[in-house]
Coordinates of C-alpha atoms and ligand atoms in Angstrom, one line a residue:
M10 CA 54.3 99.9 52.5
K11 CA 53.2 98.0 55.5
H12 CA 52.1 94.5 55.2
S13 CA 49.7 92.9 57.4
S14 CA 48.3 89.6 56.5
H15 CA 47.9 86.8 58.9
I16 CA 47.5 83.0 58.5
E17 CA 46.5 80.7 61.5
N18 CA 48.4 77.8 62.2
P19 CA 50.5 78.0 58.9
D20 CA 52.8 75.0 57.9
V21 CA 55.8 77.3 57.9
V22 CA 57.0 80.5 59.4
L23 CA 59.7 82.6 58.1
I24 CA 61.2 84.9 60.7
G25 CA 62.6 88.0 58.4
S26 CA 62.1 89.3 55.0
G27 CA 65.6 89.2 53.7
V28 CA 66.9 87.6 51.0
M29 CA 67.3 84.4 52.9
S30 CA 63.4 83.9 53.9
A31 CA 62.3 85.4 50.4
H32 CA 64.1 82.6 48.6
L33 CA 63.0 79.9 50.8
G34 CA 59.4 80.9 50.9
V35 CA 59.3 81.1 47.0
L36 CA 60.9 78.0 46.5
L37 CA 58.8 76.2 48.8
K38 CA 55.6 77.8 47.5
C39 CA 56.8 76.6 43.9
L40 CA 57.5 72.8 44.9
D41 CA 54.1 72.5 46.9
P42 CA 51.4 75.3 46.1
A43 CA 49.1 74.0 49.0
L44 CA 51.7 75.2 51.7
R45 CA 50.5 77.8 54.0
I46 CA 53.3 80.2 54.9
Q47 CA 53.6 83.2 57.1
V48 CA 56.4 85.9 57.1
Y49 CA 56.9 88.0 60.1
E50 CA 59.1 91.4 59.7
V51 CA 60.1 93.7 62.5
T52 CA 60.7 96.8 60.1
D53 CA 57.9 98.5 58.2
E54 CA 59.2 97.7 54.8
L55 CA 60.7 94.4 53.6
A56 CA 64.4 93.7 53.4
Q57 CA 65.7 96.8 54.9
E58 CA 68.5 95.2 56.9
S59 CA 71.7 93.4 55.3
S60 CA 70.0 92.5 52.3
H61 CA 68.9 96.3 51.5
G62 CA 70.8 97.7 48.3
W63 CA 72.8 100.0 50.4
N64 CA 73.7 97.8 53.1
N65 CA 75.9 95.3 51.2
A66 CA 78.2 95.7 48.3
G67 CA 75.9 93.9 46.1
T68 CA 78.6 91.7 44.4
G69 CA 77.3 88.7 43.0
H70 CA 80.1 86.7 44.5
A71 CA 81.2 84.2 41.9
G72 CA 85.0 83.9 42.9
I73 CA 85.9 85.9 39.8
C74 CA 87.5 88.9 41.7
E75 CA 87.6 88.2 45.2
L76 CA 91.0 87.4 46.2
S77 CA 89.9 86.3 49.6
Y78 CA 88.6 83.0 48.1
T79 CA 92.1 81.9 46.8
P80 CA 94.4 83.0 49.7
F81 CA 96.8 80.0 49.4
Q82 CA 99.8 80.0 47.2
R83 CA 101.5 76.7 47.4
P84 CA 105.2 76.3 47.9
D85 CA 105.5 75.4 43.8
G86 CA 103.9 78.9 43.4
S87 CA 100.5 77.6 42.1
V88 CA 97.4 79.1 43.9
D89 CA 94.7 76.9 45.3
V90 CA 91.5 77.9 43.5
S91 CA 89.1 75.4 44.6
K92 CA 86.9 77.6 46.7
A93 CA 86.6 80.2 43.8
I94 CA 85.2 77.3 41.8
E95 CA 82.8 76.2 44.5
I96 CA 81.3 80.0 44.8
F97 CA 81.0 80.1 41.3
E98 CA 79.1 77.1 41.0
Q99 CA 76.8 78.0 44.1
F100 CA 76.2 81.5 42.5
E101 CA 75.4 80.0 39.1
R102 CA 72.2 78.3 41.1
S103 CA 71.1 81.8 42.0
L104 CA 71.4 83.0 38.5
Q105 CA 69.5 80.3 37.2
F106 CA 66.6 80.5 39.7
W107 CA 66.4 84.4 39.2
G108 CA 66.2 83.6 35.1
F109 CA 63.5 81.2 36.0
A110 CA 61.6 83.8 38.1
V111 CA 61.9 86.2 35.4
G112 CA 60.9 83.9 32.8
E113 CA 57.7 82.9 34.7
G114 CA 56.8 86.5 35.3
M115 CA 57.2 86.5 39.0
V116 CA 59.7 89.3 39.6
G117 CA 59.5 92.0 36.7
A118 CA 62.2 93.6 34.9
P119 CA 65.6 91.8 35.6
R120 CA 67.5 95.5 35.4
E121 CA 65.9 96.5 38.7
F122 CA 67.7 93.9 40.4
I123 CA 70.6 92.5 38.4
N124 CA 73.1 94.2 36.1
P125 CA 76.3 92.9 34.2
V126 CA 79.3 94.7 35.5
P127 CA 83.1 93.3 34.7
H128 CA 84.8 92.0 37.8
I129 CA 88.4 93.0 38.3
S130 CA 91.2 91.9 40.5
F131 CA 93.8 94.7 41.0
V132 CA 97.3 94.1 42.7
H133 CA 100.5 96.2 43.0
G134 CA 104.0 95.2 44.2
E135 CA 106.0 92.6 42.7
K136 CA 104.8 89.6 45.2
Q137 CA 101.3 90.4 44.7
V138 CA 101.7 90.8 41.0
D139 CA 103.3 87.1 40.8
F140 CA 100.3 85.9 42.9
L141 CA 97.7 87.2 40.6
Q142 CA 99.3 85.7 37.8
A143 CA 99.6 82.4 39.4
R144 CA 95.9 82.8 40.5
H145 CA 94.9 83.7 36.8
R146 CA 96.8 80.4 35.5
G147 CA 94.8 78.3 38.0
L148 CA 91.6 79.9 37.1
A149 CA 91.6 80.0 33.5
D150 CA 92.3 76.4 33.3
H151 CA 88.6 75.9 34.3
H152 CA 85.7 76.3 32.1
F153 CA 83.9 78.8 34.5
F154 CA 86.8 81.3 34.1
Q155 CA 88.2 80.8 30.5
A156 CA 87.2 84.3 29.6
M157 CA 89.4 85.9 32.4
E158 CA 92.2 88.2 31.1
F159 CA 95.5 89.0 33.0
S160 CA 97.4 91.9 32.1
T161 CA 100.4 93.9 33.7
D162 CA 100.3 96.6 31.1
R163 CA 99.1 100.0 32.6
A164 CA 97.4 101.1 29.3
K165 CA 95.6 97.8 29.2
I166 CA 94.5 98.0 32.7
G167 CA 93.5 101.8 32.1
S168 CA 91.1 100.8 29.2
W169 CA 89.4 98.4 31.7
A170 CA 89.2 100.8 34.6
P171 CA 91.1 104.3 34.1
L172 CA 90.7 105.4 37.5
L173 CA 93.1 102.7 38.8
V174 CA 96.0 104.0 36.7
E175 CA 95.6 107.6 36.6
G176 CA 98.2 109.6 38.8
R177 CA 99.8 106.1 39.9
G178 CA 103.5 106.2 40.9
E179 CA 106.1 103.8 39.5
G180 CA 106.1 100.0 40.4
P181 CA 104.6 96.9 39.0
V182 CA 100.7 96.6 38.9
A183 CA 98.7 93.8 37.5
A184 CA 94.7 93.2 37.0
T185 CA 92.5 90.5 36.1
K186 CA 89.2 91.0 34.4
M187 CA 86.5 89.0 33.3
D188 CA 83.0 90.1 31.9
G189 CA 79.9 88.4 33.1
G190 CA 80.3 89.6 36.5
T191 CA 77.1 90.9 38.2
D192 CA 75.7 93.8 40.4
V193 CA 72.8 92.8 42.4
N194 CA 70.3 94.6 44.4
F195 CA 69.5 91.7 46.8
G196 CA 66.9 94.0 48.6
D197 CA 65.0 94.6 45.5
I198 CA 64.8 90.8 44.4
S199 CA 63.7 90.0 48.0
R200 CA 61.0 92.5 47.9
K201 CA 59.8 91.3 44.3
L202 CA 59.8 87.6 45.4
L203 CA 58.0 88.1 48.6
G204 CA 55.5 90.5 46.6
W205 CA 54.9 87.2 44.6
L206 CA 54.5 85.0 47.6
A207 CA 52.0 87.6 49.3
R208 CA 49.8 87.1 46.2
Q209 CA 49.5 83.3 46.6
D210 CA 46.8 81.7 48.2
G211 CA 47.6 80.6 51.9
C212 CA 50.4 83.0 52.6
G213 CA 50.6 86.1 54.7
I214 CA 53.1 88.7 55.5
A215 CA 52.9 91.0 58.4
S216 CA 55.5 93.7 59.0
R217 CA 56.1 95.7 62.2
H218 CA 55.9 92.5 63.9
R219 CA 58.9 91.3 66.0
V220 CA 59.0 87.7 66.8
V221 CA 59.9 87.5 70.7
D222 CA 59.8 83.8 71.6
L223 CA 60.0 80.3 70.3
D224 CA 58.6 77.3 72.3
Q225 CA 58.8 73.8 71.0
T226 CA 55.8 71.7 70.6
A227 CA 55.1 68.0 70.1
D228 CA 55.6 68.3 66.2
G229 CA 56.7 71.9 65.7
W230 CA 56.7 75.4 67.3
D231 CA 54.5 78.0 69.1
V232 CA 55.7 81.3 67.5
R233 CA 55.0 84.4 69.8
V234 CA 54.9 87.7 68.0
R235 CA 54.4 91.2 69.1
N236 CA 52.4 93.6 66.9
L237 CA 54.5 96.9 67.2
E238 CA 51.6 99.0 66.4
T239 CA 49.4 97.7 69.2
G240 CA 51.7 96.0 71.5
A241 CA 49.7 93.0 71.4
V242 CA 51.3 89.4 71.5
R243 CA 49.7 86.5 69.7
T244 CA 50.9 82.9 69.4
N245 CA 50.9 81.3 66.1
R246 CA 51.4 77.5 65.8
T247 CA 53.5 75.8 63.0
H248 CA 55.4 73.0 61.9
F249 CA 58.5 74.4 60.7
V250 CA 60.4 77.9 61.5
F251 CA 63.1 79.2 59.5
V252 CA 65.0 82.0 61.6
G253 CA 66.2 84.1 58.6
A254 CA 66.3 87.0 60.8
G255 CA 70.0 88.1 60.1
G256 CA 71.8 89.6 63.0
G257 CA 68.5 88.8 64.9
S258 CA 68.9 85.2 64.4
L259 CA 71.4 84.4 67.2
P260 CA 69.1 85.7 70.2
L261 CA 66.2 83.7 68.5
L262 CA 68.0 80.6 68.2
Q263 CA 69.1 81.1 71.9
K264 CA 65.4 81.6 72.9
S265 CA 64.4 78.4 71.0
G266 CA 66.7 76.6 73.6
I267 CA 67.4 73.8 71.0
A268 CA 70.7 71.8 71.9
E269 CA 72.6 72.9 68.7
S270 CA 72.3 76.5 69.7
K271 CA 74.5 75.8 72.8
G272 CA 77.9 77.4 72.6
L273 CA 77.1 79.5 69.6
G274 CA 77.7 83.3 69.9
G275 CA 78.0 86.4 67.7
F276 CA 80.3 89.2 67.4
P277 CA 78.7 92.3 65.2
I278 CA 80.8 94.5 62.8
G279 CA 79.4 97.6 61.6
G280 CA 80.3 98.8 58.1
Q281 CA 80.7 102.3 56.2
W282 CA 80.9 102.9 52.6
L283 CA 82.8 106.1 50.9
V284 CA 80.2 107.2 48.1
C285 CA 80.8 109.2 45.1
D286 CA 77.9 110.5 43.0
D287 CA 79.9 112.9 40.7
P288 CA 78.5 111.8 37.2
R289 CA 81.8 113.0 35.7
I290 CA 83.8 110.3 38.0
V291 CA 80.9 107.7 38.1
A292 CA 81.0 107.4 34.3
R293 CA 84.7 106.7 34.3
H294 CA 84.3 103.7 36.5
K295 CA 82.4 100.6 35.0
A296 CA 83.7 97.7 37.0
K297 CA 84.0 96.1 40.6
V298 CA 87.5 96.1 41.7
Y299 CA 88.7 94.1 44.4
G300 CA 92.1 94.1 46.1
Q301 CA 94.1 92.2 48.6
A302 CA 93.1 92.5 52.2
L303 CA 94.9 95.0 54.2
D304 CA 97.5 93.9 56.9
T305 CA 95.5 92.4 59.5
A306 CA 91.9 92.9 58.1
P307 CA 89.7 89.9 58.3
T308 CA 88.7 88.5 54.7
M309 CA 85.4 90.2 54.8
A310 CA 87.0 93.6 55.1
V311 CA 88.8 93.3 51.8
P312 CA 88.1 96.9 50.2
H313 CA 86.7 97.2 46.6
L314 CA 85.9 100.2 44.6
D315 CA 82.4 99.2 42.8
R316 CA 80.4 100.6 40.3
R317 CA 76.9 100.2 41.7
I318 CA 73.2 100.7 40.3
L319 CA 71.1 101.8 43.3
D320 CA 67.7 103.5 43.5
G321 CA 68.1 104.0 39.7
R322 CA 71.2 105.9 39.7
D323 CA 74.7 104.8 38.8
T324 CA 77.2 105.5 41.8
L325 CA 80.5 104.4 43.1
L326 CA 81.1 102.7 46.5
F327 CA 84.5 102.1 48.1
G328 CA 84.8 100.2 51.5
P329 CA 83.7 98.7 53.6
F330 CA 85.4 100.2 56.4
A331 CA 84.7 98.5 59.8
T332 CA 82.8 100.4 62.6
W333 CA 82.4 99.5 66.3
T334 CA 78.8 98.6 67.4
T335 CA 77.1 96.3 70.0
K336 CA 73.8 96.2 68.1
F337 CA 73.0 93.2 65.9
L338 CA 70.5 94.9 63.6
H339 CA 71.1 98.3 61.9
R340 CA 67.6 99.4 62.2
E341 CA 65.8 97.7 65.0
G342 CA 68.9 96.6 67.1
R343 CA 69.6 97.8 70.6
V344 CA 73.0 98.6 72.3
T345 CA 72.3 95.6 74.6
D346 CA 72.2 93.0 71.9
L347 CA 75.6 92.0 72.2
F348 CA 75.8 91.8 76.1
L349 CA 72.4 90.1 76.3
S350 CA 73.7 87.2 73.7
V351 CA 76.5 86.4 76.3
K352 CA 75.1 83.1 78.1
P353 CA 77.0 80.6 80.3
D354 CA 77.3 78.3 77.6
N355 CA 79.1 80.6 75.1
L356 CA 81.1 82.9 77.7
A357 CA 84.3 80.7 77.7
T358 CA 84.1 80.8 73.8
L359 CA 83.7 84.5 73.5
V360 CA 86.6 85.2 76.0
K361 CA 89.1 82.8 73.9
I362 CA 87.9 84.6 70.8
G363 CA 89.1 88.0 72.2
V364 CA 92.3 86.6 73.5
G365 CA 93.1 84.2 70.7
N366 CA 92.1 87.0 68.0
L367 CA 94.3 89.9 68.8
D368 CA 94.8 90.9 65.2
L369 CA 91.1 91.2 64.8
V370 CA 90.8 93.2 68.0
R371 CA 93.8 95.6 66.9
Y372 CA 91.9 95.9 63.3
L373 CA 88.7 96.9 64.9
V374 CA 90.3 99.5 67.2
Q375 CA 92.4 101.0 64.1
Q376 CA 89.2 101.0 62.2
G377 CA 87.1 102.4 64.5
T378 CA 89.5 105.4 65.2
Q379 CA 90.1 106.4 61.6
S380 CA 89.7 109.9 60.1
M381 CA 88.4 110.7 56.7
A382 CA 92.1 111.1 55.5
D383 CA 92.9 107.7 56.7
R384 CA 90.0 106.2 54.6
M385 CA 91.3 108.5 51.9
E386 CA 94.9 106.9 52.0
V387 CA 93.0 103.5 51.5
L388 CA 90.8 104.7 48.6
H389 CA 94.2 106.1 46.8
V390 CA 95.4 102.4 46.9
F391 CA 92.8 101.8 44.4
Y392 CA 92.2 105.2 42.9
P393 CA 95.4 107.4 43.5
A394 CA 93.9 110.6 42.0
A395 CA 90.7 110.6 44.4
D396 CA 89.6 113.8 46.0
A397 CA 88.1 113.7 49.4
K398 CA 85.7 116.6 48.4
D399 CA 84.1 114.2 46.0
W400 CA 83.4 111.2 48.6
K401 CA 81.0 111.1 51.5
L402 CA 80.7 108.5 54.2
V403 CA 77.6 106.6 54.8
D404 CA 76.5 103.7 56.9
A405 CA 76.4 99.9 55.5
G406 CA 74.9 97.0 57.2
I407 CA 76.0 95.2 60.4
R408 CA 77.5 91.5 59.9
V409 CA 77.2 89.4 63.1
Q410 CA 79.8 87.0 62.9
A411 CA 79.1 83.6 63.9
I412 CA 81.3 82.3 66.9
K413 CA 81.2 78.5 67.4
K414 CA 83.1 76.1 69.7
T415 CA 85.0 73.8 67.2
D416 CA 86.5 71.0 69.6
G417 CA 85.2 71.9 72.7
E418 CA 88.1 73.9 73.7
A419 CA 89.0 76.7 71.3
G420 CA 86.4 79.2 69.8
I421 CA 86.7 80.3 66.2
V422 CA 85.3 83.2 64.5
H423 CA 83.3 81.9 61.6
Y424 CA 83.4 84.3 58.6
G425 CA 81.1 82.1 56.3
T426 CA 77.5 81.2 56.8
E427 CA 76.4 78.4 59.2
V428 CA 72.9 76.5 58.9
I429 CA 71.9 75.4 62.1
T430 CA 69.0 73.0 62.3
N431 CA 67.6 70.6 65.2
A432 CA 67.6 67.0 65.3
Q433 CA 63.6 66.8 64.6
R434 CA 64.3 69.3 61.6
T435 CA 61.6 71.5 62.7
I436 CA 63.6 74.6 62.8
S437 CA 66.6 76.0 60.6
A438 CA 68.5 79.3 61.3
L439 CA 71.0 80.9 59.2
L440 CA 74.1 82.6 61.1
G441 CA 76.9 84.5 59.5
A442 CA 77.3 86.6 56.4
S443 CA 79.7 85.5 53.8
P444 CA 79.5 85.0 50.9
G445 CA 76.0 85.6 52.0
A446 CA 73.2 86.7 49.7
S447 CA 74.8 85.6 46.4
V448 CA 74.8 81.7 47.4
C449 CA 71.0 81.9 49.0
V450 CA 69.6 79.6 46.6
S451 CA 72.2 77.0 47.4
I452 CA 71.7 77.6 51.1
V453 CA 68.1 77.3 50.6
L454 CA 68.7 73.8 48.8
E455 CA 70.5 72.6 51.6
I456 CA 67.7 73.5 54.0
L457 CA 65.2 71.9 51.6
K458 CA 67.1 68.6 51.3
N459 CA 67.5 68.3 55.0
C460 CA 64.0 69.6 56.4
F461 CA 61.6 68.8 53.2
P462 CA 62.8 65.6 51.7
R463 CA 59.1 64.8 50.9
L464 CA 59.0 68.0 48.6
V465 CA 62.5 67.4 46.9
G466 CA 63.3 63.6 47.4
T467 CA 60.6 62.5 44.9
P468 CA 61.0 62.1 41.3
T469 CA 58.3 65.0 40.6
G470 CA 60.0 67.2 43.4
Q471 CA 63.3 66.7 41.6
A472 CA 61.6 67.4 38.3
R473 CA 60.2 70.6 39.6
L474 CA 63.6 71.7 41.3
R475 CA 65.4 71.1 37.7
Q476 CA 62.9 73.2 36.0
M477 CA 63.6 76.2 38.5
I478 CA 67.5 75.3 38.9
P479 CA 68.5 73.2 35.9
T480 CA 71.9 72.6 37.6
C481 CA 70.7 71.7 41.0
D482 CA 71.8 68.1 40.8
V483 CA 74.5 68.2 38.1
D484 CA 78.2 68.8 39.3
I485 CA 78.9 71.4 36.5
K486 CA 82.5 71.9 37.9
L487 CA 83.5 68.7 36.0
P488 CA 84.9 68.9 32.4
E489 CA 82.6 66.4 31.1
N490 CA 79.5 68.8 32.1
A491 CA 81.2 72.0 30.7
A492 CA 78.7 72.0 27.7
F493 CA 75.8 71.5 29.8
F494 CA 77.0 74.5 32.2
A495 CA 77.5 76.8 29.0
E496 CA 74.1 75.9 27.7
T497 CA 72.1 76.5 30.8
H498 CA 74.2 79.5 31.9
R499 CA 73.4 81.2 28.5
R500 CA 69.7 80.5 28.8
A501 CA 69.6 82.4 32.4
A502 CA 71.9 85.0 31.3
L503 CA 69.6 85.7 28.3
N504 CA 66.4 85.7 30.6
L505 CA 68.3 88.0 33.0
G506 CA 69.2 90.2 30.3
L507 CA 72.9 89.9 31.3
V508 CA 73.9 89.1 27.5
A509 CA 72.4 90.1 24.4
Ligands
FAD17 C1 78.8 95.5 54.7 C2 78.3 94.4 54.1 C3 78.7 94.1 52.6 C4 78.1 92.8 52.1 N1 78.3 92.6 50.7 C5 78.0 91.7 50.2 C6 78.1 91.2 48.7 O1 78.8 92.0 48.1 N2 77.6 90.2 48.3 C7 76.7 89.2 48.9 O2 76.3 88.2 48.5 N3 76.4 89.4 50.3 C8 77.2 90.6 51.0 N4 76.7 90.7 52.1 C9 76.1 89.6 53.1 C10 74.6 90.0 52.8 O3 74.0 91.2 52.7 C11 74.0 89.0 53.7 O4 74.3 87.7 53.7 C12 72.4 88.7 53.5 O5 71.8 90.1 53.2 C13 71.8 88.1 54.7 O6 70.3 88.1 54.4 P1 69.3 87.6 55.3 O7 68.1 87.4 54.8 O8 70.0 86.5 55.9 O9 69.4 88.8 56.4 P2 68.7 90.1 56.5 O10 68.7 90.9 55.1 O11 69.5 91.0 57.5 O12 67.0 90.0 56.9 C14 66.7 89.7 58.2 C15 65.4 90.2 58.4 O13 65.0 89.8 59.6 C16 64.4 90.7 60.3 N5 64.2 90.6 62.0 C17 65.3 90.5 62.7 N6 64.9 90.0 63.8 C18 63.6 89.8 63.6 C19 62.5 89.4 64.7 N7 62.7 89.1 65.8 N8 61.3 89.4 64.1 C20 60.9 89.7 62.9 N9 62.0 90.1 62.0 C21 63.2 89.8 62.5 C22 65.3 92.1 60.1 O14 64.8 93.5 60.3 C23 65.7 91.9 58.5 O15 64.6 92.3 57.8 C24 77.3 92.0 52.7 C25 76.9 92.2 54.1 C26 77.5 93.4 54.7 C27 76.9 93.8 56.0

């Protein structure tokens, strides 16, 4: 559905209609109903890029099953679980906000965008089994993860996820399982929230509109936008711009010319899934199962076998597999995107990345040249009895990994998300993809605190925030707040239909 409403000189312009813009727009409007907000989106329909259900794994990242959030085993054998605890806390804020949105009738039935699914970690081989046991010891000590179970018993693991053990050869295996994990359709929740925003006074959404330039003014920005139907370019003046353009954020940030954009680069990595729709197989896997990263794979490429609910149907996804691309956006990207993003201020960083990350380069070469048989070999690590005839390959989204200067000398590939804000706090942009959509509410809270202190820094603003996200200013990681966490979590889970 095309959207074509325009607000002249709005207070806020949101570029892109993905999960980040959708949440920022709605939280802003809830905090200040008088705010005038304009969304621009280059595609026809909303949230068709990374946030679209088929373009990401839909994992509500809460640190339960993703081994990449607990990579360090200490010399004494214990595992550092602090990152997993932090992600859980961040995801909890998203759950609470969605629970509020359902309760207020803003987004319709929760089943359409969030479903409960157990989160499982699965490993094989003695070393990995030891690691998983140590990880479980570390996590189960914390009130977030008390319900997590650990087992090395094949019959038990088979009762959690039969496909993992069927046809498996000898050798030690282990798994952890926790109910309370989620599968989220981030595209759907984005469209629902934007639908609510579009119905509010003073808000406009224009799709088929590409933001082509950003010029700084005395107290904000002139946003130049091309209407892709007519070719006409118009300028809309605003006080604040959020660049939530996903892969399109880096080029826009570079166009803004702000000092904070200097030296930043981006490197796109395409994704693909193996998909199985056979109801007899799908019915036998009711979990998200994450394993260890393959040898040289970057953390975002850890494979997983997921039960998904997409377009109202149950399906299985396995992957992601990486593909080569020079486009920054799956739908509206151009093959020149990567080359045009190379500037004098980031050239040295990009060259250093290439030379200093040969493992990543080797991984991409290996991934880009693999055959269906190679992909099935990886799937067999999880599902030994899988048959190639039941699986097809489909495209996933593109991640543009943020590349930045760290100390003026070395460049690093940044696998996390990075919020870039100028000194005047009139523009914020989001780069990077992981843990991404799951922690969108925490990212938005950071932007609100930084750029909209008048809305969230007052007692009224704080009270309103607490209504929407009860844990927004409580450290629920602390043992003394365990009861508060349990109560607020139960309420959100009930609203979202995650528990009966
Ligand atoms: C393969 C893969 C798997 C992933 N798995 C997970 C997962 O399991 N869990 C999780 O939490 N996250 C996951 N992510 C990350 C998650 O998808 C992203 O972090 C999140 O969707 C980013 O949302 P966004 O709103 O920033 O960007 P997007 O959803 O990409 O939205 C950006 C929008 O901006 C528009 N746009 C771009 N340029 C312009 C312009 N110039 N003018 C107007 N509009 C423009 C685009 O068309 C697009 O609609 C995954 C990502 C990938 C690629």
